[in-house]
PDB file of C-alpha atoms and ligand atoms in Angstrom:
ATOM      1  CA  MET A 560     -19.691  23.221  17.319  1.00 43.00           C
ATOM      2  CA  SER A 561     -21.790  21.534  14.628  1.00 45.00           C
ATOM      3  CA  SER A 562     -20.362  18.511  12.863  1.00 49.00           C
ATOM      4  CA  GLN A 563     -23.165  18.516  10.260  1.00 55.00           C
ATOM      5  CA  GLY A 564     -21.981  17.634   6.794  1.00 57.00           C
ATOM      6  CA  SER A 565     -18.508  16.571   7.961  1.00 72.00           C
ATOM      7  CA  VAL A 566     -17.190  13.050   7.436  1.00 81.00           C
ATOM      8  CA  SER A 567     -16.644  11.412  10.769  1.00 94.00           C
ATOM      9  CA  ARG A 568     -13.258   9.856  11.315  1.00 97.00           C
ATOM     10  CA  LEU A 569     -12.945   6.240  12.414  1.00 98.00           C
ATOM     11  CA  THR A 570     -11.666   5.786  15.944  1.00 98.00           C
ATOM     12  CA  SER A 571      -9.739   3.103  17.788  1.00 98.00           C
ATOM     13  CA  VAL A 572     -13.088   1.990  19.261  1.00 98.00           C
ATOM     14  CA  ASP A 573     -14.455   1.398  15.730  1.00 98.00           C
ATOM     15  CA  ILE A 574     -11.389  -0.672  14.846  1.00 98.00           C
ATOM     16  CA  ARG A 575     -11.620  -2.626  18.117  1.00 98.00           C
ATOM     17  CA  SER A 576     -15.258  -3.502  17.360  1.00 98.00           C
ATOM     18  CA  ARG A 577     -14.274  -5.161  14.054  1.00 98.00           C
ATOM     19  CA  LYS A 578     -12.888  -8.320  15.716  1.00 98.00           C
ATOM     20  CA  GLY A 579     -14.040 -11.299  13.662  1.00 98.00           C
ATOM     21  CA  GLY A 580     -16.003  -9.046  11.287  1.00 98.00           C
ATOM     22  CA  VAL A 581     -15.335  -7.528   7.871  1.00 98.00           C
ATOM     23  CA  PRO A 582     -11.539  -7.543   7.474  1.00 98.00           C
ATOM     24  CA  ILE A 583      -9.791  -4.298   8.403  1.00 98.00           C
ATOM     25  CA  VAL A 584      -7.916  -2.611   5.545  1.00 98.00           C
ATOM     26  CA  SER A 585      -4.818  -0.597   6.308  1.00 98.00           C
ATOM     27  CA  LEU A 586      -1.654   0.756   4.716  1.00 98.00           C
ATOM     28  CA  THR A 587       1.234   2.876   5.801  1.00 98.00           C
ATOM     29  CA  ALA A 588       1.309   6.511   4.666  1.00 98.00           C
ATOM     30  CA  TYR A 589       3.822   9.286   5.158  1.00 98.00           C
ATOM     31  CA  SER A 590       2.595  12.233   3.101  1.00 98.00           C
ATOM     32  CA  ALA A 591      -0.620  14.244   2.703  1.00 98.00           C
ATOM     33  CA  ASN A 592      -1.269  13.638  -1.023  1.00 98.00           C
ATOM     34  CA  ILE A 593      -0.882   9.858  -0.905  1.00 98.00           C
ATOM     35  CA  ALA A 594      -2.862   9.675   2.346  1.00 98.00           C
ATOM     36  CA  ALA A 595      -5.673  11.637   0.682  1.00 98.00           C
ATOM     37  CA  ILE A 596      -5.832   9.086  -2.164  1.00 98.00           C
ATOM     38  CA  ALA A 597      -5.892   6.167   0.292  1.00 98.00           C
ATOM     39  CA  ASP A 598      -8.356   7.763   2.732  1.00 98.00           C
ATOM     40  CA  SER A 599     -11.616   6.433   1.300  1.00 97.00           C
ATOM     41  CA  HIS A 600     -10.248   2.898   0.781  1.00 98.00           C
ATOM     42  CA  VAL A 601      -8.747   2.090   4.166  1.00 98.00           C
ATOM     43  CA  ASP A 602      -9.929   1.853   7.767  1.00 98.00           C
ATOM     44  CA  PHE A 603      -6.687   3.148   9.223  1.00 99.00           C
ATOM     45  CA  LEU A 604      -3.416   4.583   7.983  1.00 99.00           C
ATOM     46  CA  LEU A 605      -0.252   3.864   9.908  1.00 99.00           C
ATOM     47  CA  VAL A 606       2.462   6.488   9.880  1.00 99.00           C
ATOM     48  CA  GLY A 607       5.015   3.761  10.450  1.00 98.00           C
ATOM     49  CA  ASP A 608       8.602   4.305  11.463  1.00 98.00           C
ATOM     50  CA  SER A 609       9.261   2.484   8.174  1.00 98.00           C
ATOM     51  CA  VAL A 610       9.245   6.122   6.985  1.00 98.00           C
ATOM     52  CA  GLY A 611      12.937   6.076   7.902  1.00 98.00           C
ATOM     53  CA  MET A 612      13.679   3.391   5.305  1.00 97.00           C
ATOM     54  CA  VAL A 613      11.037   4.261   2.711  1.00 97.00           C
ATOM     55  CA  VAL A 614      11.302   8.046   2.626  1.00 97.00           C
ATOM     56  CA  HIS A 615      14.630   8.873   4.266  1.00 98.00           C
ATOM     57  CA  GLY A 616      16.772   6.028   2.906  1.00 96.00           C
ATOM     58  CA  PHE A 617      17.970   4.596   6.246  1.00 97.00           C
ATOM     59  CA  GLU A 618      19.005   0.917   6.440  1.00 96.00           C
ATOM     60  CA  ASN A 619      16.575   0.270   9.306  1.00 97.00           C
ATOM     61  CA  THR A 620      14.100   2.116  11.543  1.00 98.00           C
ATOM     62  CA  LEU A 621      16.447   2.855  14.448  1.00 98.00           C
ATOM     63  CA  PRO A 622      17.535   6.375  13.391  1.00 98.00           C
ATOM     64  CA  VAL A 623      13.935   7.643  13.192  1.00 98.00           C
ATOM     65  CA  THR A 624      13.197  10.500  15.614  1.00 98.00           C
ATOM     66  CA  LEU A 625      10.083  11.745  17.379  1.00 98.00           C
ATOM     67  CA  GLU A 626      10.280  14.939  15.293  1.00 98.00           C
ATOM     68  CA  MET A 627      10.217  12.945  12.036  1.00 98.00           C
ATOM     69  CA  MET A 628       7.168  10.987  13.217  1.00 98.00           C
ATOM     70  CA  ILE A 629       5.401  14.197  14.218  1.00 98.00           C
ATOM     71  CA  MET A 630       6.148  15.886  10.886  1.00 98.00           C
ATOM     72  CA  HIS A 631       4.894  12.951   8.797  1.00 98.00           C
ATOM     73  CA  GLY A 632       2.014  12.199  11.189  1.00 99.00           C
ATOM     74  CA  ALA A 633       0.691  15.769  10.952  1.00 98.00           C
ATOM     75  CA  ALA A 634       0.915  15.634   7.128  1.00 98.00           C
ATOM     76  CA  VAL A 635      -1.113  12.408   6.988  1.00 98.00           C
ATOM     77  CA  VAL A 636      -3.759  13.787   9.368  1.00 98.00           C
ATOM     78  CA  ARG A 637      -4.037  16.951   7.223  1.00 98.00           C
ATOM     79  CA  GLY A 638      -4.477  14.826   4.089  1.00 98.00           C
ATOM     80  CA  THR A 639      -7.285  12.660   5.478  1.00 98.00           C
ATOM     81  CA  LYS A 640     -10.839  12.996   6.728  1.00 98.00           C
ATOM     82  CA  ARG A 641     -12.087   9.476   7.353  1.00 98.00           C
ATOM     83  CA  ALA A 642      -9.351   6.980   8.208  1.00 98.00           C
ATOM     84  CA  LEU A 643      -8.046   6.561  11.736  1.00 98.00           C
ATOM     85  CA  VAL A 644      -4.424   7.720  11.732  1.00 99.00           C
ATOM     86  CA  VAL A 645      -2.038   5.723  13.925  1.00 99.00           C
ATOM     87  CA  VAL A 646       1.519   7.003  14.483  1.00 99.00           C
ATOM     88  CA  ASP A 647       4.466   4.823  15.508  1.00 98.00           C
ATOM     89  CA  LEU A 648       6.448   5.626  18.627  1.00 99.00           C
ATOM     90  CA  PRO A 649      10.036   5.481  17.343  1.00 98.00           C
ATOM     91  CA  PHE A 650      12.912   3.553  18.928  1.00 98.00           C
ATOM     92  CA  GLY A 651      14.099   5.014  22.211  1.00 98.00           C
ATOM     93  CA  THR A 652      11.025   7.129  22.946  1.00 98.00           C
ATOM     94  CA  TYR A 653       8.961   4.700  25.066  1.00 98.00           C
ATOM     95  CA  GLU A 654      10.989   1.738  26.337  1.00 98.00           C
ATOM     96  CA  GLU A 655      12.536   3.468  29.360  1.00 98.00           C
ATOM     97  CA  SER A 656       9.396   3.908  31.452  1.00 98.00           C
ATOM     98  CA  PRO A 657       5.631   4.361  31.182  1.00 98.00           C
ATOM     99  CA  GLN A 658       6.119   8.035  32.104  1.00 98.00           C
ATOM    100  CA  VAL A 659       8.572   8.678  29.282  1.00 98.00           C
ATOM    101  CA  ALA A 660       6.236   6.824  26.914  1.00 98.00           C
ATOM    102  CA  PHE A 661       3.312   9.000  28.042  1.00 98.00           C
ATOM    103  CA  ARG A 662       5.275  12.216  27.550  1.00 98.00           C
ATOM    104  CA  ASN A 663       6.252  11.273  24.001  1.00 98.00           C
ATOM    105  CA  ALA A 664       2.962   9.648  23.003  1.00 98.00           C
ATOM    106  CA  SER A 665       0.946  12.623  24.258  1.00 98.00           C
ATOM    107  CA  ARG A 666       3.228  14.938  22.274  1.00 98.00           C
ATOM    108  CA  ILE A 667       2.589  12.899  19.120  1.00 98.00           C
ATOM    109  CA  MET A 668      -1.182  12.985  19.705  1.00 98.00           C
ATOM    110  CA  ARG A 669      -1.198  16.732  20.469  1.00 98.00           C
ATOM    111  CA  GLU A 670       1.071  17.846  17.632  1.00 98.00           C
ATOM    112  CA  THR A 671      -0.291  15.583  14.863  1.00 98.00           C
ATOM    113  CA  GLY A 672      -3.983  15.213  15.717  1.00 98.00           C
ATOM    114  CA  CYS A 673      -3.691  11.427  15.210  1.00 98.00           C
ATOM    115  CA  GLY A 674      -6.113   9.037  16.919  1.00 98.00           C
ATOM    116  CA  ALA A 675      -3.717   6.409  18.304  1.00 99.00           C
ATOM    117  CA  VAL A 676      -0.079   5.370  18.632  1.00 99.00           C
ATOM    118  CA  LYS A 677       1.641   2.050  17.979  1.00 99.00           C
ATOM    119  CA  LEU A 678       4.538   0.552  19.890  1.00 98.00           C
ATOM    120  CA  GLU A 679       6.512  -2.669  19.531  1.00 98.00           C
ATOM    121  CA  GLY A 680       6.888  -5.404  22.127  1.00 98.00           C
ATOM    122  CA  GLY A 681       5.019  -8.008  24.143  1.00 98.00           C
ATOM    123  CA  ARG A 682       4.971  -8.825  27.853  1.00 98.00           C
ATOM    124  CA  HIS A 683       7.695  -6.330  28.742  1.00 98.00           C
ATOM    125  CA  MET A 684       5.622  -3.458  27.272  1.00 98.00           C
ATOM    126  CA  ALA A 685       2.326  -4.422  28.954  1.00 98.00           C
ATOM    127  CA  GLU A 686       2.741  -2.047  31.906  1.00 98.00           C
ATOM    128  CA  THR A 687       3.443   0.853  29.537  1.00 98.00           C
ATOM    129  CA  ILE A 688       0.465   0.030  27.309  1.00 98.00           C
ATOM    130  CA  ARG A 689      -1.830  -0.042  30.356  1.00 98.00           C
ATOM    131  CA  TYR A 690      -0.388   3.276  31.610  1.00 99.00           C
ATOM    132  CA  LEU A 691      -1.019   4.993  28.262  1.00 98.00           C
ATOM    133  CA  VAL A 692      -4.510   3.570  27.740  1.00 98.00           C
ATOM    134  CA  GLU A 693      -5.609   4.508  31.280  1.00 98.00           C
ATOM    135  CA  ARG A 694      -4.520   8.085  30.510  1.00 98.00           C
ATOM    136  CA  GLY A 695      -6.454   8.405  27.246  1.00 98.00           C
ATOM    137  CA  ILE A 696      -3.964   7.242  24.626  1.00 98.00           C
ATOM    138  CA  PRO A 697      -5.227   4.399  22.405  1.00 98.00           C
ATOM    139  CA  VAL A 698      -2.413   1.928  21.722  1.00 99.00           C
ATOM    140  CA  MET A 699      -1.904  -0.558  18.908  1.00 99.00           C
ATOM    141  CA  GLY A 700       0.517  -3.357  19.783  1.00 98.00           C
ATOM    142  CA  HIS A 701       3.063  -5.057  17.509  1.00 98.00           C
ATOM    143  CA  VAL A 702       4.564  -8.529  18.030  1.00 98.00           C
ATOM    144  CA  GLY A 703       6.412 -11.120  15.947  1.00 97.00           C
ATOM    145  CA  LEU A 704       9.157  -9.456  13.923  1.00 97.00           C
ATOM    146  CA  THR A 705       9.638  -6.149  15.721  1.00 97.00           C
ATOM    147  CA  PRO A 706      12.030  -4.177  13.476  1.00 97.00           C
ATOM    148  CA  GLN A 707      13.227  -1.880  16.278  1.00 98.00           C
ATOM    149  CA  SER A 708      14.797  -5.003  17.866  1.00 97.00           C
ATOM    150  CA  ILE A 709      16.694  -6.270  14.800  1.00 96.00           C
ATOM    151  CA  ASN A 710      19.969  -6.091  16.708  1.00 96.00           C
ATOM    152  CA  THR A 711      18.734  -8.511  19.360  1.00 95.00           C
ATOM    153  CA  LEU A 712      16.672 -10.617  16.935  1.00 95.00           C
ATOM    154  CA  GLY A 713      19.696 -11.016  14.628  1.00 94.00           C
ATOM    155  CA  GLY A 714      18.150  -9.234  11.626  1.00 94.00           C
ATOM    156  CA  PHE A 715      14.839  -8.928   9.783  1.00 93.00           C
ATOM    157  CA  ARG A 716      13.867 -12.547  10.514  1.00 92.00           C
ATOM    158  CA  ALA A 717      10.429 -14.149  10.506  1.00 93.00           C
ATOM    159  CA  GLN A 718       9.446 -15.247  14.022  1.00 93.00           C
ATOM    160  CA  GLY A 719       7.886 -18.473  15.277  1.00 93.00           C
ATOM    161  CA  ARG A 720       9.535 -20.624  12.642  1.00 93.00           C
ATOM    162  CA  THR A 721       9.633 -23.529  15.097  1.00 95.00           C
ATOM    163  CA  GLU A 722       6.695 -24.529  17.276  1.00 96.00           C
ATOM    164  CA  ASP A 723       8.693 -24.320  20.487  1.00 96.00           C
ATOM    165  CA  GLN A 724       8.642 -20.488  20.089  1.00 96.00           C
ATOM    166  CA  TRP A 725       4.872 -20.218  19.727  1.00 98.00           C
ATOM    167  CA  ASP A 726       3.843 -20.183  23.410  1.00 98.00           C
ATOM    168  CA  ALA A 727       6.116 -17.219  24.167  1.00 97.00           C
ATOM    169  CA  ILE A 728       4.767 -15.213  21.222  1.00 98.00           C
ATOM    170  CA  GLU A 729       1.207 -16.065  22.247  1.00 98.00           C
ATOM    171  CA  ALA A 730       1.956 -14.899  25.805  1.00 98.00           C
ATOM    172  CA  ASP A 731       3.227 -11.612  24.314  1.00 98.00           C
ATOM    173  CA  ALA A 732       0.089 -11.091  22.228  1.00 98.00           C
ATOM    174  CA  LYS A 733      -2.177 -11.890  25.198  1.00 98.00           C
ATOM    175  CA  ALA A 734      -0.274  -9.517  27.481  1.00 98.00           C
ATOM    176  CA  VAL A 735      -0.632  -6.684  24.952  1.00 98.00           C
ATOM    177  CA  SER A 736      -4.346  -7.391  24.632  1.00 98.00           C
ATOM    178  CA  ASP A 737      -4.899  -7.715  28.409  1.00 98.00           C
ATOM    179  CA  ALA A 738      -3.115  -4.384  28.908  1.00 98.00           C
ATOM    180  CA  GLY A 739      -5.799  -2.637  26.848  1.00 98.00           C
ATOM    181  CA  ALA A 740      -4.409  -2.351  23.302  1.00 99.00           C
ATOM    182  CA  PHE A 741      -7.241  -1.926  20.765  1.00 99.00           C
ATOM    183  CA  ALA A 742      -5.524  -3.990  18.033  1.00 99.00           C
ATOM    184  CA  ILE A 743      -2.229  -5.755  17.434  1.00 98.00           C
ATOM    185  CA  VAL A 744       0.060  -6.016  14.419  1.00 98.00           C
ATOM    186  CA  LEU A 745       1.424  -9.523  13.765  1.00 98.00           C
ATOM    187  CA  GLU A 746       4.509  -9.112  11.594  1.00 98.00           C
ATOM    188  CA  ALA A 747       6.408 -11.808   9.685  1.00 96.00           C
ATOM    189  CA  MET A 748       5.522 -14.989  11.516  1.00 97.00           C
ATOM    190  CA  ALA A 749       4.592 -18.581  10.729  1.00 96.00           C
ATOM    191  CA  GLU A 750       1.097 -18.654   9.222  1.00 97.00           C
ATOM    192  CA  PRO A 751      -0.434 -21.181  11.677  1.00 97.00           C
ATOM    193  CA  LEU A 752       0.899 -19.147  14.591  1.00 98.00           C
ATOM    194  CA  ALA A 753      -0.765 -15.955  13.285  1.00 98.00           C
ATOM    195  CA  ALA A 754      -4.034 -17.866  12.828  1.00 98.00           C
ATOM    196  CA  ARG A 755      -3.728 -19.243  16.373  1.00 98.00           C
ATOM    197  CA  LEU A 756      -3.059 -15.776  17.857  1.00 98.00           C
ATOM    198  CA  THR A 757      -6.095 -14.404  16.021  1.00 98.00           C
ATOM    199  CA  GLN A 758      -8.193 -17.025  17.832  1.00 98.00           C
ATOM    200  CA  ALA A 759      -6.438 -16.420  21.142  1.00 98.00           C
ATOM    201  CA  VAL A 760      -6.884 -12.651  21.567  1.00 98.00           C
ATOM    202  CA  PRO A 761     -10.166 -10.703  21.735  1.00 98.00           C
ATOM    203  CA  ILE A 762      -8.762  -7.703  19.834  1.00 98.00           C
ATOM    204  CA  PRO A 763      -8.299  -7.474  16.047  1.00 98.00           C
ATOM    205  CA  THR A 764      -5.028  -8.826  14.671  1.00 98.00           C
ATOM    206  CA  ILE A 765      -3.522  -6.951  11.725  1.00 98.00           C
ATOM    207  CA  GLY A 766      -1.263  -9.166   9.655  1.00 98.00           C
ATOM    208  CA  ILE A 767       1.801  -8.280   7.604  1.00 98.00           C
ATOM    209  CA  GLY A 768       3.503 -11.385   6.267  1.00 97.00           C
ATOM    210  CA  ALA A 769       1.372 -13.365   8.729  1.00 97.00           C
ATOM    211  CA  SER A 770      -1.947 -14.999   7.726  1.00 97.00           C
ATOM    212  CA  SER A 771      -5.109 -14.259   5.743  1.00 98.00           C
ATOM    213  CA  ALA A 772      -6.943 -15.469   8.873  1.00 98.00           C
ATOM    214  CA  CYS A 773      -5.968 -12.212  10.638  1.00 98.00           C
ATOM    215  CA  ASP A 774      -8.743  -9.694  11.309  1.00 98.00           C
ATOM    216  CA  GLY A 775      -7.085  -7.228   8.929  1.00 98.00           C
ATOM    217  CA  GLN A 776      -4.015  -6.649   6.808  1.00 98.00           C
ATOM    218  CA  ILE A 777      -1.427  -3.917   6.449  1.00 98.00           C
ATOM    219  CA  LEU A 778       1.282  -3.345   3.841  1.00 98.00           C
ATOM    220  CA  VAL A 779       3.940  -0.704   3.448  1.00 98.00           C
ATOM    221  CA  MET A 780       2.460   1.654   0.833  1.00 98.00           C
ATOM    222  CA  ASP A 781       5.567   1.923  -1.351  1.00 98.00           C
ATOM    223  CA  ASP A 782       6.035  -1.879  -1.356  1.00 98.00           C
ATOM    224  CA  MET A 783       2.424  -2.440  -2.395  1.00 97.00           C
ATOM    225  CA  LEU A 784       2.577   0.229  -5.133  1.00 98.00           C
ATOM    226  CA  GLY A 785       5.755  -1.189  -6.676  1.00 97.00           C
ATOM    227  CA  ILE A 786       7.944   1.811  -5.818  1.00 97.00           C
ATOM    228  CA  THR A 787      10.375   0.063  -3.417  1.00 94.00           C
ATOM    229  CA  PRO A 788      13.156  -1.608  -5.457  1.00 88.00           C
ATOM    230  CA  ARG A 789      13.351  -4.795  -3.306  1.00 88.00           C
ATOM    231  CA  VAL A 790      10.390  -6.002  -1.270  1.00 92.00           C
ATOM    232  CA  PRO A 791       9.981  -8.816   1.279  1.00 90.00           C
ATOM    233  CA  LYS A 792       8.871 -12.161  -0.215  1.00 90.00           C
ATOM    234  CA  PHE A 793       5.328 -11.968   1.174  1.00 91.00           C
ATOM    235  CA  VAL A 794       4.512  -8.605  -0.454  1.00 95.00           C
ATOM    236  CA  LYS A 795       2.125  -8.597  -3.378  1.00 95.00           C
ATOM    237  CA  GLN A 796       2.637  -5.551  -5.605  1.00 96.00           C
ATOM    238  CA  PHE A 797      -0.760  -4.221  -6.653  1.00 97.00           C
ATOM    239  CA  GLY A 798       0.776  -1.621  -8.995  1.00 96.00           C
ATOM    240  CA  GLN A 799       4.002  -0.799 -10.820  1.00 96.00           C
ATOM    241  CA  ILE A 800       4.075   2.866  -9.950  1.00 97.00           C
ATOM    242  CA  GLY A 801       7.886   2.896  -9.891  1.00 97.00           C
ATOM    243  CA  HIS A 802       7.899   2.115 -13.630  1.00 97.00           C
ATOM    244  CA  ALA A 803       5.213   4.732 -14.275  1.00 98.00           C
ATOM    245  CA  ILE A 804       7.302   7.371 -12.443  1.00 98.00           C
ATOM    246  CA  ASP A 805      10.416   6.301 -14.363  1.00 98.00           C
ATOM    247  CA  ARG A 806       8.591   6.618 -17.707  1.00 98.00           C
ATOM    248  CA  ALA A 807       7.100  10.020 -16.844  1.00 98.00           C
ATOM    249  CA  ILE A 808      10.494  11.415 -15.774  1.00 98.00           C
ATOM    250  CA  ALA A 809      12.163   9.997 -18.897  1.00 98.00           C
ATOM    251  CA  ASP A 810       9.479  11.634 -21.117  1.00 97.00           C
ATOM    252  CA  TYR A 811       9.933  14.950 -19.307  1.00 97.00           C
ATOM    253  CA  ALA A 812      13.736  14.763 -19.627  1.00 97.00           C
ATOM    254  CA  ALA A 813      13.471  14.018 -23.357  1.00 97.00           C
ATOM    255  CA  SER A 814      11.085  16.932 -23.935  1.00 96.00           C
ATOM    256  CA  VAL A 815      13.458  19.326 -22.136  1.00 96.00           C
ATOM    257  CA  ARG A 816      16.453  18.061 -24.120  1.00 97.00           C
ATOM    258  CA  ASN A 817      14.703  18.388 -27.493  1.00 96.00           C
ATOM    259  CA  ARG A 818      13.340  21.843 -26.515  1.00 94.00           C
ATOM    260  CA  SER A 819       9.681  20.831 -26.909  1.00 93.00           C
ATOM    261  CA  PHE A 820       8.906  21.759 -23.282  1.00 92.00           C
ATOM    262  CA  PRO A 821       7.442  24.120 -22.290  1.00 89.00           C
ATOM    263  CA  ALA A 822       5.279  24.520 -25.368  1.00 85.00           C
ATOM    264  CA  PRO A 823       5.179  28.191 -26.494  1.00 80.00           C
ATOM    265  CA  GLU A 824       1.426  28.456 -25.836  1.00 79.00           C
ATOM    266  CA  HIS A 825       2.078  27.556 -22.211  1.00 78.00           C
ATOM    267  CA  THR A 826       4.774  30.202 -21.705  1.00 79.00           C
ATOM    268  CA  TYR A 827       3.875  33.445 -19.944  1.00 80.00           C
ATOM    269  CA  GLY A 828       3.727  36.411 -22.319  1.00 64.00           C
ATOM    270  CA  MET A 829       3.895  34.264 -25.453  1.00 57.00           C
ATOM    271  CA  LYS A 830       0.176  34.009 -26.205  1.00 59.00           C
ATOM    272  CA  PRO A 831      -0.652  35.680 -29.558  1.00 58.00           C
ATOM    273  CA  LYS A 832      -2.461  39.011 -28.930  1.00 58.00           C
ATOM    274  CA  SER A 833      -6.104  38.916 -30.081  1.00 58.00           C
TER     275      SER A 833
HETATM  276  O1  KIV B 385       6.626   0.882  10.474  1.00 57.69           O
HETATM  277  C1  KIV B 385       5.806   0.206   9.831  1.00 57.69           C
HETATM  278  O2  KIV B 385       5.552   0.428   8.632  1.00 57.69           O
HETATM  279  C2  KIV B 385       5.142  -0.891  10.519  1.00 57.69           C
HETATM  280  C3  KIV B 385       4.364  -1.850   9.671  1.00 57.69           C
HETATM  281  C4  KIV B 385       5.309  -2.755   8.981  1.00 57.69           C
HETATM  282  C5  KIV B 385       3.358  -2.588  10.454  1.00 57.69           C
HETATM  283  O3  KIV B 385       5.257  -1.022  11.690  1.00 57.69           O
END
């Protein structure tokens, strides 16, 4: 089949090759229309399990199911042509064994058309990462604050706040890299630690609340756009889309209440006959 004229999609290999180069731009996305707007600006879009909090109103990411990830992942793939799409493996779908992880990750890849999956965890997930990569599934790692473990971490807490924790987190990042992950998310950790990990691993680090020294950055789309009511301290809002939506809905509501919408010329059958 000819691919002439089509835009070629970035792959995990392209992202891997960006270590130490031009910083990698990424955002989360959960729907086709927003993904389509982001597509030409980013290198990859992450269909994060943050979808549970952002779109479905859960308190944390634990209730997110494989079916939800597949539904949102497929929408984002349909909305995009260029960006690599990475889909999160949700809580409970990969921790049990490499085989269970393969079954669920391969289902995500098959049913969404995405190019890679992401999973949380360090040394204890290395065997699973290796198992998936050896069987054709590109894996992005995720260390530092791993939101699926909030119950053992004691909440959404930044990691590596004291230097005595740094060696363990570095060992996690190295294990993920050695196991064959093509990139690794560093979430909510002390800035010098994130900079040190970026030096320590040969794969790109993608920071979120980490360090500008990382090889790339990611933000939750709705946080960055100013839609989420309360955002973590490190988030810079690059827009105030929440206010824009509020104003547009208020204008619409007012026009309905004062009977100026729809305008007669836009009503079927009301156009004057010529
Ligand atoms: O689920 C998500 O949105 C994530 C990012 C915060 C990296 O994992």
